[in-house]
mmCIF file of C-alpha atoms (C1' of nucleotides) and ligand atoms in Angstrom:
data_model
loop_
_atom_site.group_PDB
_atom_site.id
_atom_site.type_symbol
_atom_site.label_atom_id
_atom_site.label_comp_id
_atom_site.label_asym_id
_atom_site.label_seq_id
_atom_site.Cartn_x
_atom_site.Cartn_y
_atom_site.Cartn_z
ATOM 1 C CA MET T 1 1.590 4.912 4.192
ATOM 2 C CA GLY T 2 1.866 2.438 7.010
ATOM 3 C CA PHE T 3 3.929 -0.693 7.103
ATOM 4 C CA PHE T 4 0.889 -2.905 6.566
ATOM 5 C CA SER T 5 -2.258 -1.853 4.713
ATOM 6 C CA LYS T 6 -5.182 -0.452 6.697
ATOM 7 C CA THR T 7 -7.049 -3.653 5.990
ATOM 8 C CA CYS T 8 -4.252 -5.676 7.506
ATOM 9 C CA GLU T 9 -3.904 -3.383 10.503
ATOM 10 C CA TYR T 10 -7.623 -3.664 11.252
ATOM 11 C CA ALA T 11 -7.467 -7.414 10.792
ATOM 12 C CA LEU T 12 -4.559 -7.855 13.190
ATOM 13 C CA ARG T 13 -6.139 -5.689 15.862
ATOM 14 C CA ALA T 14 -9.571 -7.274 15.443
ATOM 15 C CA VAL T 15 -8.350 -10.838 15.510
ATOM 16 C CA MET T 16 -6.325 -10.193 18.643
ATOM 17 C CA TYR T 17 -9.315 -8.587 20.303
ATOM 18 C CA ILE T 18 -11.583 -11.468 19.361
ATOM 19 C CA ALA T 19 -8.934 -13.925 20.534
ATOM 20 C CA ALA T 20 -8.702 -12.316 23.945
ATOM 21 C CA GLN T 21 -12.477 -12.227 24.324
ATOM 22 C CA SER T 22 -13.015 -15.779 23.185
ATOM 23 C CA SER T 23 -10.362 -17.140 25.535
ATOM 24 C CA ASP T 24 -13.269 -17.520 27.982
ATOM 25 C CA GLY T 25 -15.757 -18.610 25.354
ATOM 26 C CA ARG T 26 -17.415 -15.278 24.761
ATOM 27 C CA LYS T 27 -18.561 -14.230 21.288
ATOM 28 C CA VAL T 28 -18.320 -10.625 20.225
ATOM 29 C CA GLY T 29 -20.375 -8.570 17.777
ATOM 30 C CA ILE T 30 -18.908 -6.590 14.940
ATOM 31 C CA LYS T 31 -19.999 -3.348 16.549
ATOM 32 C CA GLU T 32 -18.132 -4.082 19.756
ATOM 33 C CA VAL T 33 -14.983 -5.128 17.935
ATOM 34 C CA ALA T 34 -14.979 -2.060 15.708
ATOM 35 C CA ASP T 35 -15.472 0.095 18.765
ATOM 36 C CA ARG T 36 -12.637 -1.423 20.722
ATOM 37 C CA ILE T 37 -10.071 -1.440 17.953
ATOM 38 C CA ASN T 38 -11.132 1.886 16.465
ATOM 39 C CA SER T 39 -12.119 0.900 12.958
ATOM 40 C CA PRO T 40 -15.105 1.503 10.652
ATOM 41 C CA ALA T 41 -17.631 -1.175 11.547
ATOM 42 C CA HIS T 42 -18.937 -2.109 8.101
ATOM 43 C CA PHE T 43 -15.524 -2.199 6.548
ATOM 44 C CA LEU T 44 -14.303 -4.408 9.345
ATOM 45 C CA GLY T 45 -17.320 -6.612 8.715
ATOM 46 C CA LYS T 46 -16.040 -7.399 5.231
ATOM 47 C CA ILE T 47 -12.588 -8.136 6.509
ATOM 48 C CA LEU T 48 -13.801 -10.506 9.200
ATOM 49 C CA GLN T 49 -16.102 -12.157 6.713
ATOM 50 C CA ASN T 50 -13.071 -12.994 4.584
ATOM 51 C CA LEU T 51 -11.027 -14.212 7.525
ATOM 52 C CA SER T 52 -13.975 -16.373 8.448
ATOM 53 C CA LYS T 53 -14.036 -17.914 4.972
ATOM 54 C CA GLU T 54 -10.356 -18.705 5.387
ATOM 55 C CA GLY T 55 -11.148 -20.419 8.650
ATOM 56 C CA LEU T 56 -8.989 -18.049 10.639
ATOM 57 C CA ILE T 57 -11.919 -17.014 12.794
ATOM 58 C CA GLN T 58 -15.403 -18.378 13.331
ATOM 59 C CA SER T 59 -18.796 -16.753 13.424
ATOM 60 C CA THR T 60 -22.446 -17.542 14.037
ATOM 61 C CA LYS T 61 -25.438 -15.462 13.078
ATOM 62 C CA GLY T 62 -28.422 -14.609 15.188
ATOM 63 C CA PRO T 63 -28.946 -13.838 18.853
ATOM 64 C CA GLN T 64 -25.957 -14.691 21.030
ATOM 65 C CA GLY T 65 -24.042 -14.906 17.780
ATOM 66 C CA GLY T 66 -20.890 -13.105 16.846
ATOM 67 C CA PHE T 67 -17.264 -13.737 16.096
ATOM 68 C CA TYR T 68 -14.998 -16.019 18.056
ATOM 69 C CA ILE T 69 -11.934 -18.178 17.639
ATOM 70 C CA GLU T 70 -11.687 -21.862 18.369
ATOM 71 C CA PRO T 71 -8.983 -22.964 20.839
ATOM 72 C CA ASP T 72 -6.861 -24.384 18.018
ATOM 73 C CA GLY T 73 -7.118 -21.111 16.152
ATOM 74 C CA LEU T 74 -5.407 -19.320 19.001
ATOM 75 C CA LYS T 75 -2.251 -21.258 18.179
ATOM 76 C CA ARG T 76 -2.054 -20.159 14.575
ATOM 77 C CA PRO T 77 0.630 -17.663 13.646
ATOM 78 C CA LEU T 78 -0.023 -14.031 12.776
ATOM 79 C CA ALA T 79 1.563 -14.769 9.425
ATOM 80 C CA ASP T 80 -1.658 -16.505 8.429
ATOM 81 C CA ILE T 81 -3.545 -13.234 8.782
ATOM 82 C CA VAL T 82 -0.947 -11.186 6.960
ATOM 83 C CA ILE T 83 -0.713 -13.656 4.092
ATOM 84 C CA ALA T 84 -4.498 -13.882 3.812
ATOM 85 C CA ILE T 85 -4.666 -10.126 3.349
ATOM 86 C CA GLU T 86 -1.399 -8.922 1.839
ATOM 87 C CA GLY T 87 -0.613 -12.028 -0.160
ATOM 88 C CA THR T 88 2.641 -13.940 -0.214
ATOM 89 C CA ARG T 89 4.665 -11.362 -2.123
ATOM 90 C CA PHE T 90 4.687 -9.068 0.865
ATOM 91 C CA LEU T 91 6.628 -11.638 2.868
ATOM 92 C CA ASN T 92 8.624 -13.314 0.061
ATOM 93 C CA GLY T 93 8.977 -10.779 -2.715
ATOM 94 C CA CYS T 94 11.859 -8.632 -3.845
ATOM 95 C CA GLY T 95 12.058 -5.383 -1.920
ATOM 96 C CA MET T 96 12.729 -3.413 -5.064
ATOM 97 C CA GLY T 97 9.830 -4.900 -6.964
ATOM 98 C CA LEU T 98 11.603 -7.331 -9.287
ATOM 99 C CA SER T 99 9.299 -10.136 -10.332
ATOM 100 C CA TYR T 100 10.934 -12.537 -7.953
ATOM 101 C CA CYS T 101 13.762 -12.465 -5.476
ATOM 102 C CA SER T 102 16.764 -14.477 -6.608
ATOM 103 C CA GLN T 103 20.365 -15.115 -5.579
ATOM 104 C CA GLU T 104 21.373 -15.369 -9.242
ATOM 105 C CA ASN T 105 19.858 -12.100 -10.387
ATOM 106 C CA PRO T 106 19.815 -10.054 -7.220
ATOM 107 C CA CYS T 107 18.611 -6.503 -6.950
ATOM 108 C CA PRO T 108 20.959 -4.088 -5.184
ATOM 109 C CA LEU T 109 19.207 -4.485 -1.839
ATOM 110 C CA HIS T 110 18.979 -8.249 -1.960
ATOM 111 C CA ASP T 111 21.598 -9.139 0.639
ATOM 112 C CA ASP T 112 20.386 -6.723 3.292
ATOM 113 C CA PHE T 113 16.738 -6.984 2.475
ATOM 114 C CA LYS T 114 16.481 -10.741 2.648
ATOM 115 C CA GLU T 115 17.817 -10.571 6.188
ATOM 116 C CA ILE T 116 15.164 -8.095 7.281
ATOM 117 C CA ARG T 117 12.459 -10.016 5.475
ATOM 118 C CA ALA T 118 13.575 -13.176 7.234
ATOM 119 C CA ARG T 119 13.247 -11.498 10.618
ATOM 120 C CA LEU T 120 9.813 -10.245 9.726
ATOM 121 C CA ASN T 121 8.830 -13.762 8.756
ATOM 122 C CA ILE T 122 10.221 -15.173 11.962
ATOM 123 C CA MET T 123 8.274 -12.683 14.023
ATOM 124 C CA LEU T 124 5.026 -13.368 12.215
ATOM 125 C CA HIS T 125 5.450 -17.117 12.292
ATOM 126 C CA LYS T 126 6.551 -17.471 15.896
ATOM 127 C CA THR T 127 3.876 -15.138 17.240
ATOM 128 C CA THR T 128 0.467 -16.709 17.721
ATOM 129 C CA ILE T 129 -2.929 -15.125 17.585
ATOM 130 C CA GLY T 130 -3.695 -15.978 21.181
ATOM 131 C CA GLN T 131 -0.303 -15.084 22.580
ATOM 132 C CA PHE T 132 -1.345 -11.723 23.989
ATOM 133 C CA ASN T 133 -4.659 -12.748 25.518
ATOM 134 C CA GLU T 134 -3.704 -12.260 29.157
ATOM 135 C CA LYS T 135 -1.988 -8.952 28.642
ATOM 136 C CA LEU T 136 -4.845 -7.681 26.526
ATOM 137 C CA ILE T 137 -7.349 -8.639 29.208
ATOM 138 C CA GLN T 138 -5.162 -7.044 31.868
ATOM 139 C CA GLY T 139 -5.045 -3.905 29.785
ATOM 140 C CA VAL T 140 -1.273 -3.859 29.554
ATOM 141 C CA LEU T 141 -1.484 -3.766 25.755
ATOM 142 C CA THR T 142 -3.461 -1.407 23.557
ATOM 143 C CA LEU T 143 -5.507 -2.003 20.405
ATOM 144 C CA ASN T 144 -7.270 1.328 19.957
ATOM 145 C CA LYS T 145 -4.900 4.172 19.181
ATOM 146 C CA MET L 1 1.035 -6.159 -2.288
ATOM 147 C CA GLY L 2 4.740 -5.538 -2.193
ATOM 148 C CA PHE L 3 6.799 -4.378 0.705
ATOM 149 C CA PHE L 4 7.124 -0.877 -0.733
ATOM 150 C CA SER L 5 4.552 0.775 -3.005
ATOM 151 C CA LYS L 6 5.005 0.548 -6.770
ATOM 152 C CA THR L 7 5.906 4.219 -6.789
ATOM 153 C CA CYS L 8 8.666 3.612 -4.285
ATOM 154 C CA GLU L 9 9.944 0.540 -6.101
ATOM 155 C CA TYR L 10 10.168 2.464 -9.366
ATOM 156 C CA ALA L 11 11.862 5.349 -7.571
ATOM 157 C CA LEU L 12 14.500 3.151 -5.982
ATOM 158 C CA ARG L 13 15.293 1.351 -9.205
ATOM 159 C CA ALA L 14 15.315 4.539 -11.265
ATOM 160 C CA VAL L 15 17.490 6.504 -8.886
ATOM 161 C CA MET L 16 20.023 3.689 -8.729
ATOM 162 C CA TYR L 17 20.092 3.454 -12.490
ATOM 163 C CA ILE L 18 20.559 7.200 -12.871
ATOM 164 C CA ALA L 19 23.232 7.126 -10.192
ATOM 165 C CA ALA L 20 25.217 4.462 -12.004
ATOM 166 C CA GLN L 21 24.926 6.275 -15.323
ATOM 167 C CA SER L 22 25.850 9.661 -13.930
ATOM 168 C CA SER L 23 28.900 8.307 -12.140
ATOM 169 C CA ASP L 24 30.725 9.184 -15.375
ATOM 170 C CA GLY L 25 28.801 12.393 -15.984
ATOM 171 C CA ARG L 26 26.262 11.050 -18.408
ATOM 172 C CA LYS L 27 22.648 12.254 -18.367
ATOM 173 C CA VAL L 28 19.822 9.869 -19.133
ATOM 174 C CA GLY L 29 16.405 10.436 -20.649
ATOM 175 C CA ILE L 30 13.192 9.276 -19.076
ATOM 176 C CA LYS L 31 12.589 6.831 -21.889
ATOM 177 C CA GLU L 32 15.887 5.108 -21.345
ATOM 178 C CA VAL L 33 15.412 4.901 -17.587
ATOM 179 C CA ALA L 34 11.911 3.505 -17.876
ATOM 180 C CA ASP L 35 13.193 0.958 -20.357
ATOM 181 C CA ARG L 36 16.052 -0.215 -18.200
ATOM 182 C CA ILE L 37 14.143 -0.500 -14.958
ATOM 183 C CA ASN L 38 10.944 -1.819 -16.523
ATOM 184 C CA SER L 39 8.441 0.841 -15.542
ATOM 185 C CA PRO L 40 5.771 2.914 -17.326
ATOM 186 C CA ALA L 41 7.613 5.918 -18.748
ATOM 187 C CA HIS L 42 5.105 8.684 -18.064
ATOM 188 C CA PHE L 43 4.351 7.526 -14.587
ATOM 189 C CA LEU L 44 8.043 7.389 -13.838
ATOM 190 C CA GLY L 45 8.279 10.911 -15.218
ATOM 191 C CA LYS L 46 6.027 12.171 -12.452
ATOM 192 C CA ILE L 47 7.986 10.332 -9.824
ATOM 193 C CA LEU L 48 11.328 11.682 -10.984
ATOM 194 C CA GLN L 49 9.837 15.133 -11.253
ATOM 195 C CA ASN L 50 8.979 14.954 -7.551
ATOM 196 C CA LEU L 51 12.366 13.592 -6.567
ATOM 197 C CA SER L 52 13.883 16.430 -8.551
ATOM 198 C CA LYS L 53 11.851 18.990 -6.598
ATOM 199 C CA GLU L 54 13.157 17.413 -3.410
ATOM 200 C CA GLY L 55 16.670 17.833 -4.720
ATOM 201 C CA LEU L 56 17.336 14.104 -4.650
ATOM 202 C CA ILE L 57 18.118 14.064 -8.348
ATOM 203 C CA GLN L 58 18.815 16.764 -10.916
ATOM 204 C CA SER L 59 17.506 17.372 -14.404
ATOM 205 C CA THR L 60 17.921 19.676 -17.375
ATOM 206 C CA LYS L 61 15.571 20.127 -20.266
ATOM 207 C CA GLY L 62 16.394 20.248 -23.922
ATOM 208 C CA PRO L 63 18.948 18.534 -26.142
ATOM 209 C CA GLN L 64 21.620 16.689 -24.215
ATOM 210 C CA GLY L 65 19.345 17.099 -21.232
ATOM 211 C CA GLY L 66 18.045 14.427 -18.949
ATOM 212 C CA PHE L 67 18.275 13.231 -15.377
ATOM 213 C CA TYR L 68 21.464 12.937 -13.396
ATOM 214 C CA ILE L 69 22.742 13.036 -9.846
ATOM 215 C CA GLU L 70 25.406 15.355 -8.500
ATOM 216 C CA PRO L 71 28.413 13.735 -6.824
ATOM 217 C CA ASP L 72 27.165 14.743 -3.372
ATOM 218 C CA GLY L 73 23.811 13.211 -4.134
ATOM 219 C CA LEU L 74 25.427 9.824 -4.550
ATOM 220 C CA LYS L 75 26.268 9.865 -0.849
ATOM 221 C CA ARG L 76 22.727 10.368 0.349
ATOM 222 C CA PRO L 77 20.969 7.416 1.967
ATOM 223 C CA LEU L 78 18.192 5.424 0.350
ATOM 224 C CA ALA L 79 16.059 6.429 3.308
ATOM 225 C CA ASP L 80 15.714 9.863 1.717
ATOM 226 C CA ILE L 81 13.944 8.318 -1.251
ATOM 227 C CA VAL L 82 11.694 6.102 0.816
ATOM 228 C CA ILE L 83 10.725 8.942 3.133
ATOM 229 C CA ALA L 84 10.051 11.272 0.201
ATOM 230 C CA ILE L 85 7.604 8.754 -1.208
ATOM 231 C CA GLU L 86 6.175 6.686 1.624
ATOM 232 C CA GLY L 87 6.309 9.353 4.310
ATOM 233 C CA THR L 88 7.781 9.015 7.766
ATOM 234 C CA ARG L 89 5.097 6.762 9.197
ATOM 235 C CA PHE L 90 6.314 3.866 7.131
ATOM 236 C CA LEU L 91 9.651 3.934 8.929
ATOM 237 C CA ASN L 92 8.532 5.186 12.359
ATOM 238 C CA GLY L 93 4.912 4.222 12.798
ATOM 239 C CA CYS L 94 3.227 1.492 14.784
ATOM 240 C CA GLY L 95 3.078 -1.788 12.891
ATOM 241 C CA MET L 96 -0.496 -2.376 13.933
ATOM 242 C CA GLY L 97 -1.677 1.050 12.897
ATOM 243 C CA LEU L 98 -2.022 2.770 16.260
ATOM 244 C CA SER L 99 -1.705 6.514 15.872
ATOM 245 C CA TYR L 100 1.821 6.489 17.206
ATOM 246 C CA CYS L 101 4.249 3.946 18.512
ATOM 247 C CA SER L 102 4.820 4.239 22.236
ATOM 248 C CA GLN L 103 6.544 2.350 25.052
ATOM 249 C CA GLU L 104 3.790 3.438 27.462
ATOM 250 C CA ASN L 105 0.846 2.266 25.393
ATOM 251 C CA PRO L 106 2.353 -0.461 23.280
ATOM 252 C CA CYS L 107 0.468 -2.554 20.769
ATOM 253 C CA PRO L 108 0.961 -6.308 21.049
ATOM 254 C CA LEU L 109 3.691 -6.382 18.404
ATOM 255 C CA HIS L 110 5.587 -3.413 19.754
ATOM 256 C CA ASP L 111 8.618 -5.199 21.220
ATOM 257 C CA ASP L 112 9.329 -7.368 18.196
ATOM 258 C CA PHE L 113 8.256 -4.853 15.609
ATOM 259 C CA LYS L 114 10.413 -1.999 16.813
ATOM 260 C CA GLU L 115 13.445 -4.244 16.435
ATOM 261 C CA ILE L 116 12.617 -5.072 12.813
ATOM 262 C CA ARG L 117 11.768 -1.473 12.067
ATOM 263 C CA ALA L 118 15.102 -0.418 13.521
ATOM 264 C CA ARG L 119 16.942 -2.804 11.228
ATOM 265 C CA LEU L 120 15.040 -1.533 8.247
ATOM 266 C CA ASN L 121 16.006 2.007 9.204
ATOM 267 C CA ILE L 122 19.624 1.037 9.612
ATOM 268 C CA MET L 123 19.689 -0.577 6.198
ATOM 269 C CA LEU L 124 18.087 2.404 4.505
ATOM 270 C CA HIS L 125 20.261 4.930 6.294
ATOM 271 C CA LYS L 126 23.578 3.187 5.890
ATOM 272 C CA THR L 127 23.025 2.371 2.221
ATOM 273 C CA THR L 128 23.787 5.198 -0.175
ATOM 274 C CA ILE L 129 22.319 5.930 -3.569
ATOM 275 C CA GLY L 130 25.656 5.554 -5.319
ATOM 276 C CA GLN L 131 26.809 2.502 -3.430
ATOM 277 C CA PHE L 132 25.979 0.020 -6.162
ATOM 278 C CA ASN L 133 27.331 1.968 -9.121
ATOM 279 C CA GLU L 134 30.218 -0.346 -9.982
ATOM 280 C CA LYS L 135 28.239 -3.533 -9.643
ATOM 281 C CA LEU L 136 25.391 -2.081 -11.663
ATOM 282 C CA ILE L 137 27.773 -1.075 -14.437
ATOM 283 C CA GLN L 138 29.408 -4.489 -14.317
ATOM 284 C CA GLY L 139 25.992 -6.055 -14.614
ATOM 285 C CA VAL L 140 26.320 -8.038 -11.412
ATOM 286 C CA LEU L 141 23.117 -6.514 -10.099
ATOM 287 C CA THR L 142 19.704 -6.314 -11.759
ATOM 288 C CA LEU L 143 17.132 -3.531 -11.955
ATOM 289 C CA ASN L 144 14.676 -4.876 -14.516
ATOM 290 C CA LYS L 145 12.940 -8.032 -13.393
ATOM 291 C "C1'" DC K 1 16.207 33.157 -34.953
ATOM 292 C "C1'" DC K 2 14.707 28.465 -35.743
ATOM 293 C "C1'" DT K 3 14.307 23.819 -34.836
ATOM 294 C "C1'" DA K 4 14.772 19.729 -32.459
ATOM 295 C "C1'" DT K 5 15.031 17.765 -27.986
ATOM 296 C "C1'" DA K 6 13.646 16.483 -23.447
ATOM 297 C "C1'" DA K 7 11.743 17.467 -18.971
ATOM 298 C "C1'" DA K 8 7.747 19.892 -16.652
ATOM 299 C "C1'" DA K 9 3.111 20.294 -16.210
ATOM 300 C "C1'" DG K 10 -1.625 19.349 -16.651
ATOM 301 C "C1'" DA K 11 -5.648 16.718 -17.846
ATOM 302 C "C1'" DC K 12 -7.681 12.485 -17.644
ATOM 303 C "C1'" DA K 13 -8.545 7.340 -17.184
ATOM 304 C "C1'" DT K 14 -8.263 3.025 -14.686
ATOM 305 C "C1'" DT K 15 -7.686 0.236 -10.768
ATOM 306 C "C1'" DT K 16 -7.326 -0.630 -5.961
ATOM 307 C "C1'" DT K 17 -8.213 0.586 -1.414
ATOM 308 C "C1'" DT K 18 -11.115 2.164 1.912
ATOM 309 C "C1'" DG K 19 -15.574 3.196 3.531
ATOM 310 C "C1'" DT K 20 -20.969 3.399 3.882
ATOM 311 C "C1'" DC K 21 -25.565 1.807 3.502
ATOM 312 C "C1'" DT K 22 -29.239 -1.571 2.587
ATOM 313 C "C1'" DT K 23 -31.056 -6.146 2.090
ATOM 314 C "C1'" DT K 24 -30.824 -11.028 2.943
ATOM 315 C "C1'" DT K 25 -30.020 -15.157 5.623
ATOM 316 C "C1'" DA K 26 -29.382 -17.836 9.686
ATOM 317 C "C1'" DT K 27 -30.284 -18.483 14.526
ATOM 318 C "C1'" DT K 28 -32.182 -17.998 19.058
ATOM 319 C "C1'" DA K 29 -35.772 -17.547 22.204
ATOM 320 C "C1'" DA K 30 -40.234 -16.393 23.463
ATOM 321 C "C1'" DT D 1 -44.515 -19.436 14.460
ATOM 322 C "C1'" DT D 2 -42.933 -15.012 15.301
ATOM 323 C "C1'" DA D 3 -39.893 -11.500 16.521
ATOM 324 C "C1'" DA D 4 -35.483 -10.001 17.498
ATOM 325 C "C1'" DT D 5 -30.689 -10.441 16.671
ATOM 326 C "C1'" DA D 6 -26.399 -10.519 14.214
ATOM 327 C "C1'" DA D 7 -23.492 -11.919 10.449
ATOM 328 C "C1'" DA D 8 -23.437 -12.428 5.259
ATOM 329 C "C1'" DA D 9 -23.944 -10.363 1.083
ATOM 330 C "C1'" DG D 10 -24.499 -6.903 -2.293
ATOM 331 C "C1'" DA D 11 -24.640 -2.302 -4.125
ATOM 332 C "C1'" DC D 12 -22.526 1.875 -4.104
ATOM 333 C "C1'" DA D 13 -19.376 5.876 -3.145
ATOM 334 C "C1'" DA D 14 -15.142 8.293 -2.088
ATOM 335 C "C1'" DA D 15 -10.336 8.498 -2.060
ATOM 336 C "C1'" DA D 16 -5.813 7.079 -3.306
ATOM 337 C "C1'" DA D 17 -2.620 4.734 -6.248
ATOM 338 C "C1'" DT D 18 -1.315 3.787 -10.733
ATOM 339 C "C1'" DG D 19 -1.099 4.729 -15.547
ATOM 340 C "C1'" DT D 20 -1.705 7.338 -20.215
ATOM 341 C "C1'" DC D 21 -1.807 11.169 -23.203
ATOM 342 C "C1'" DT D 22 -1.231 16.028 -24.586
ATOM 343 C "C1'" DT D 23 0.587 20.597 -24.118
ATOM 344 C "C1'" DT D 24 4.003 23.750 -22.367
ATOM 345 C "C1'" DT D 25 8.586 25.305 -21.168
ATOM 346 C "C1'" DA D 26 13.503 25.398 -21.274
ATOM 347 C "C1'" DT D 27 17.743 24.600 -23.765
ATOM 348 C "C1'" DA D 28 21.296 23.311 -27.074
ATOM 349 C "C1'" DG D 29 22.932 23.678 -31.611
ATOM 350 C "C1'" DG D 30 22.728 24.936 -36.362
HETATM 351 S S1 FES W 201 16.286 -9.754 -5.549
HETATM 352 FE FE1 FES W 201 15.499 -7.987 -4.565
HETATM 353 S S2 FES W 201 15.372 -8.695 -2.527
HETATM 354 FE FE2 FES W 201 16.193 -10.457 -3.500
HETATM 355 S S1 FES W 202 3.067 0.621 19.535
HETATM 356 FE FE1 FES W 202 2.811 -0.673 17.814
HETATM 357 S S2 FES W 202 4.869 -0.863 17.157
HETATM 358 FE FE2 FES W 202 5.136 0.363 18.918
#
DNA sequence: CCTATAAAAGACATTTTTGTCTTTTATTAA
DNA sequence: TTAATAAAAGACAAAAATGTCTTTTATAGG
């Protein structure tokens, strides 16, 4: 289907939305997030719950509660989200599905694929969760189809 | 999970194996292919059946029958396999799951992602199905974990 | 024609992903 | 303390991906 799984797509969009909103200390409810990133609310709830367990986002229950991200969290790389959801094989594994990627026993795509995989890793590790806050607030970037 | 789906991984490995074997006119049975690329035989059967309908590989039933690839087929790009299985969105779509990738309404990852996606497309379009035949026959490259 | 072979086709079964709905728990504020 | 709020948690349900097994169809060769 897509490049990332639906779960991962929702997670990336949601975390970026929460990041932008919490840049000025605001907490956001699951309903609002789901609305703004165009995802099923309850399903997103589960996803955010997991990311919260991993410490990638924070949450508080009750009135005035909601999801938010601590200042330090805004500096974490997107790779943390992708790895939390897709696992490490997505970013390290052999493109042709061999049990592990190796120089000694390479699959046919190894040489080209490892280059692309490396670039993907670089992108996801250099890009931080909070990096797009201003542009998201300005409305220059889109999160909802 | 993996970068490509299991189905696509099996397809890539199987087609390359068949390509190498049919470079000298030999046909191979499903059992042999499944064995050599380490995949469930019946499931692979379905996959190859589909690729056969698409004309990406050929097959004949009966004694001395099996799967093979016509000389022209060896020149086709791997992209044909990936597109047949994963669909076009995998290679063209927005990385964050927006309904389509656009310059005008970009998602936060758009600039970096389109570059990586382009490289992936280049790799899959420049690489042909028969390109690894010699090395596969020599045993320099691996298809079974 | 008959038989053996091997893919095609179809029927299921299992697992994973994706999605919905309800109940519980924690927190705030009145 | 009570009521309202909002996430956490749990129970399901639907759909898709993955996998297994059986039957049918086509073909080569005796
Ligand atoms: S062995 Fe397949 S990508 Fe390295
Ligand atoms: S809009 Fe998301 S990759 Fe182009």
